[in-house]
PDB file of C-alpha atoms in Angstrom:
ATOM      1  CA  GLN A   1     103.453  74.458  99.047  1.00  0.00           C
ATOM      2  CA  VAL A   2     103.946  77.937  97.551  1.00  0.00           C
ATOM      3  CA  GLN A   3     105.669  80.376  99.764  1.00  0.00           C
ATOM      4  CA  LEU A   4     106.576  84.141  99.430  1.00  0.00           C
ATOM      5  CA  VAL A   5     109.188  85.767 101.673  1.00  0.00           C
ATOM      6  CA  GLU A   6     109.711  89.490 101.684  1.00  0.00           C
ATOM      7  CA  SER A   7     112.988  91.133 103.023  1.00  0.00           C
ATOM      8  CA  GLY A   8     114.626  94.542 102.977  1.00  0.00           C
ATOM      9  CA  GLY A   9     112.152  96.767 104.745  1.00  0.00           C
ATOM     10  CA  GLY A  10     113.259  99.222 107.415  1.00  0.00           C
ATOM     11  CA  LEU A  11     113.307 102.773 108.484  1.00  0.00           C
ATOM     12  CA  VAL A  12     114.796 105.493 106.121  1.00  0.00           C
ATOM     13  CA  GLN A  13     114.611 109.266 105.979  1.00  0.00           C
ATOM     14  CA  ALA A  14     112.669 111.110 103.224  1.00  0.00           C
ATOM     15  CA  GLY A  15     114.682 111.116  99.888  1.00  0.00           C
ATOM     16  CA  GLY A  16     116.478 107.899 100.825  1.00  0.00           C
ATOM     17  CA  SER A  17     116.285 104.446  99.058  1.00  0.00           C
ATOM     18  CA  LEU A  18     115.403 100.908 100.161  1.00  0.00           C
ATOM     19  CA  SER A  19     115.583  97.809  98.226  1.00  0.00           C
ATOM     20  CA  LEU A  20     112.818  95.030  98.794  1.00  0.00           C
ATOM     21  CA  SER A  21     113.306  91.400  97.840  1.00  0.00           C
ATOM     22  CA  CYS A  22     110.744  88.561  97.639  1.00  0.00           C
ATOM     23  CA  ALA A  23     111.675  84.957  97.386  1.00  0.00           C
ATOM     24  CA  ALA A  24     109.267  82.700  95.867  1.00  0.00           C
ATOM     25  CA  SER A  25     109.235  78.865  96.127  1.00  0.00           C
ATOM     26  CA  GLY A  26     106.927  75.914  95.740  1.00  0.00           C
ATOM     27  CA  SER A  27     106.015  76.223  92.155  1.00  0.00           C
ATOM     28  CA  SER A  28     107.993  75.413  88.977  1.00  0.00           C
ATOM     29  CA  SER A  29     107.458  78.905  87.576  1.00  0.00           C
ATOM     30  CA  PHE A  30     105.478  82.020  88.396  1.00  0.00           C
ATOM     31  CA  GLY A  31     103.476  84.351  86.128  1.00  0.00           C
ATOM     32  CA  VAL A  32     102.604  87.960  87.125  1.00  0.00           C
ATOM     33  CA  MET A  33     104.400  88.883  90.242  1.00  0.00           C
ATOM     34  CA  GLY A  34     103.963  92.266  91.971  1.00  0.00           C
ATOM     35  CA  TRP A  35     104.263  94.482  95.063  1.00  0.00           C
ATOM     36  CA  TYR A  36     101.351  95.825  96.948  1.00  0.00           C
ATOM     37  CA  ARG A  37     101.391  98.073 100.165  1.00  0.00           C
ATOM     38  CA  GLN A  38      98.943  98.968 102.961  1.00  0.00           C
ATOM     39  CA  ALA A  39      99.305 101.933 105.216  1.00  0.00           C
ATOM     40  CA  PRO A  40      97.611 102.232 108.598  1.00  0.00           C
ATOM     41  CA  GLY A  41      93.936 102.837 108.252  1.00  0.00           C
ATOM     42  CA  LYS A  42      94.010 102.392 104.264  1.00  0.00           C
ATOM     43  CA  GLN A  43      93.245  99.648 101.880  1.00  0.00           C
ATOM     44  CA  ARG A  44      95.849  97.589 100.273  1.00  0.00           C
ATOM     45  CA  GLU A  45      96.871  99.017  97.043  1.00  0.00           C
ATOM     46  CA  LEU A  46      98.913  98.077  94.074  1.00  0.00           C
ATOM     47  CA  VAL A  47     102.480  99.499  93.808  1.00  0.00           C
ATOM     48  CA  ALA A  48     103.741  97.677  90.682  1.00  0.00           C
ATOM     49  CA  THR A  49     103.516  94.405  88.865  1.00  0.00           C
ATOM     50  CA  ILE A  50     105.896  92.479  86.361  1.00  0.00           C
ATOM     51  CA  THR A  51     105.103  89.685  83.987  1.00  0.00           C
ATOM     52  CA  SER A  52     107.361  86.832  83.360  1.00  0.00           C
ATOM     53  CA  GLY A  53     108.425  88.528  80.038  1.00  0.00           C
ATOM     54  CA  GLY A  54     109.402  91.777  82.054  1.00  0.00           C
ATOM     55  CA  ASN A  55     106.434  93.950  81.314  1.00  0.00           C
ATOM     56  CA  THR A  56     105.876  96.424  84.183  1.00  0.00           C
ATOM     57  CA  ASN A  57     103.110  98.559  85.482  1.00  0.00           C
ATOM     58  CA  TYR A  58     103.247 101.069  88.290  1.00  0.00           C
ATOM     59  CA  VAL A  59     100.797 103.048  90.254  1.00  0.00           C
ATOM     60  CA  ASP A  60     101.186 106.769  89.421  1.00  0.00           C
ATOM     61  CA  SER A  61     102.351 107.870  92.818  1.00  0.00           C
ATOM     62  CA  VAL A  62     105.523 105.935  92.320  1.00  0.00           C
ATOM     63  CA  LYS A  63     106.309 106.167  88.774  1.00  0.00           C
ATOM     64  CA  GLY A  64     109.978 107.450  88.276  1.00  0.00           C
ATOM     65  CA  ARG A  65     110.808 106.643  91.859  1.00  0.00           C
ATOM     66  CA  PHE A  66     110.260 102.893  92.099  1.00  0.00           C
ATOM     67  CA  THR A  67     111.603 100.103  89.842  1.00  0.00           C
ATOM     68  CA  ILE A  68     110.280  96.410  89.875  1.00  0.00           C
ATOM     69  CA  SER A  69     112.316  93.678  88.445  1.00  0.00           C
ATOM     70  CA  ARG A  70     112.478  89.892  88.620  1.00  0.00           C
ATOM     71  CA  ASP A  71     114.836  87.053  88.209  1.00  0.00           C
ATOM     72  CA  ASN A  72     112.954  84.045  86.743  1.00  0.00           C
ATOM     73  CA  ALA A  73     115.589  81.645  87.346  1.00  0.00           C
ATOM     74  CA  LYS A  74     116.067  82.425  91.013  1.00  0.00           C
ATOM     75  CA  LYS A  75     112.198  83.073  91.483  1.00  0.00           C
ATOM     76  CA  MET A  76     112.834  86.441  92.943  1.00  0.00           C
ATOM     77  CA  VAL A  77     111.113  89.788  92.529  1.00  0.00           C
ATOM     78  CA  TYR A  78     112.627  93.083  93.593  1.00  0.00           C
ATOM     79  CA  LEU A  79     111.446  96.617  94.383  1.00  0.00           C
ATOM     80  CA  GLN A  80     113.967  99.501  94.186  1.00  0.00           C
ATOM     81  CA  MET A  81     112.461 102.341  95.948  1.00  0.00           C
ATOM     82  CA  ASN A  82     114.250 105.761  95.585  1.00  0.00           C
ATOM     83  CA  SER A  83     113.391 109.286  96.547  1.00  0.00           C
ATOM     84  CA  LEU A  84     111.158 107.939  99.296  1.00  0.00           C
ATOM     85  CA  LYS A  85     108.478 110.079 100.963  1.00  0.00           C
ATOM     86  CA  PRO A  86     106.610 109.718 104.357  1.00  0.00           C
ATOM     87  CA  GLU A  87     103.415 108.856 102.537  1.00  0.00           C
ATOM     88  CA  ASP A  88     105.264 105.619 101.137  1.00  0.00           C
ATOM     89  CA  THR A  89     105.168 104.460 104.712  1.00  0.00           C
ATOM     90  CA  ALA A  90     103.323 101.028 104.617  1.00  0.00           C
ATOM     91  CA  ILE A  91     103.732  97.364 104.958  1.00  0.00           C
ATOM     92  CA  TYR A  92     104.820  96.139 101.623  1.00  0.00           C
ATOM     93  CA  TYR A  93     103.487  92.773 100.399  1.00  0.00           C
ATOM     94  CA  CYS A  94     104.661  90.854  97.374  1.00  0.00           C
ATOM     95  CA  ASN A  95     102.401  88.433  95.543  1.00  0.00           C
ATOM     96  CA  ALA A  96     102.571  85.935  92.775  1.00  0.00           C
ATOM     97  CA  PHE A  97     100.575  83.939  90.402  1.00  0.00           C
ATOM     98  CA  THR A  98     101.598  80.438  89.796  1.00  0.00           C
ATOM     99  CA  GLN A  99     102.359  79.993  85.998  1.00  0.00           C
ATOM    100  CA  PHE A 100     100.057  76.878  85.698  1.00  0.00           C
ATOM    101  CA  GLY A 101      96.823  76.888  87.459  1.00  0.00           C
ATOM    102  CA  GLY A 102      96.895  80.650  88.081  1.00  0.00           C
ATOM    103  CA  ARG A 103      96.494  80.609  91.899  1.00  0.00           C
ATOM    104  CA  LEU A 104      97.422  83.714  93.757  1.00  0.00           C
ATOM    105  CA  TYR A 105      99.727  83.820  96.769  1.00  0.00           C
ATOM    106  CA  TRP A 106     100.920  86.505  99.092  1.00  0.00           C
ATOM    107  CA  GLY A 107     103.904  87.138 101.367  1.00  0.00           C
ATOM    108  CA  GLN A 108     103.612  88.107 104.980  1.00  0.00           C
ATOM    109  CA  GLY A 109     104.820  91.665 104.430  1.00  0.00           C
ATOM    110  CA  THR A 110     107.648  93.914 105.457  1.00  0.00           C
ATOM    111  CA  GLN A 111     107.449  97.188 107.042  1.00  0.00           C
ATOM    112  CA  VAL A 112     108.771 100.349 105.336  1.00  0.00           C
ATOM    113  CA  THR A 113     108.826 103.487 107.384  1.00  0.00           C
ATOM    114  CA  VAL A 114     109.980 106.794 105.980  1.00  0.00           C
ATOM    115  CA  SER A 115     110.531 109.655 108.459  1.00  0.00           C
ATOM    116  CA  SER A 116     110.200 113.318 107.562  1.00  0.00           C
TER     117      SER A 116
END
């Protein structure tokens, strides 16, 4: 059974940094992995994705501030968030496609709150 477990959320002041981690299990390997977020009253939106080969993609609003990375051996994906803004406040979810079969799985989310 595939599971994704996020950690590292919390409360930080504007301009600060947080690092999120997501541990994936239950599959021999994973393809594209990513981070999404959902703010109150808004739809879930893409933050960043990364392929198994390390190619990355970011939503424009986080470019230059957030960095996605992964460790394929450990089946981990990370999101380093710098220069945080109040508008980054949201529940952050990781997701991952299994390498074989291409099924998509989601974690339960971790809250990130940025105070002004």
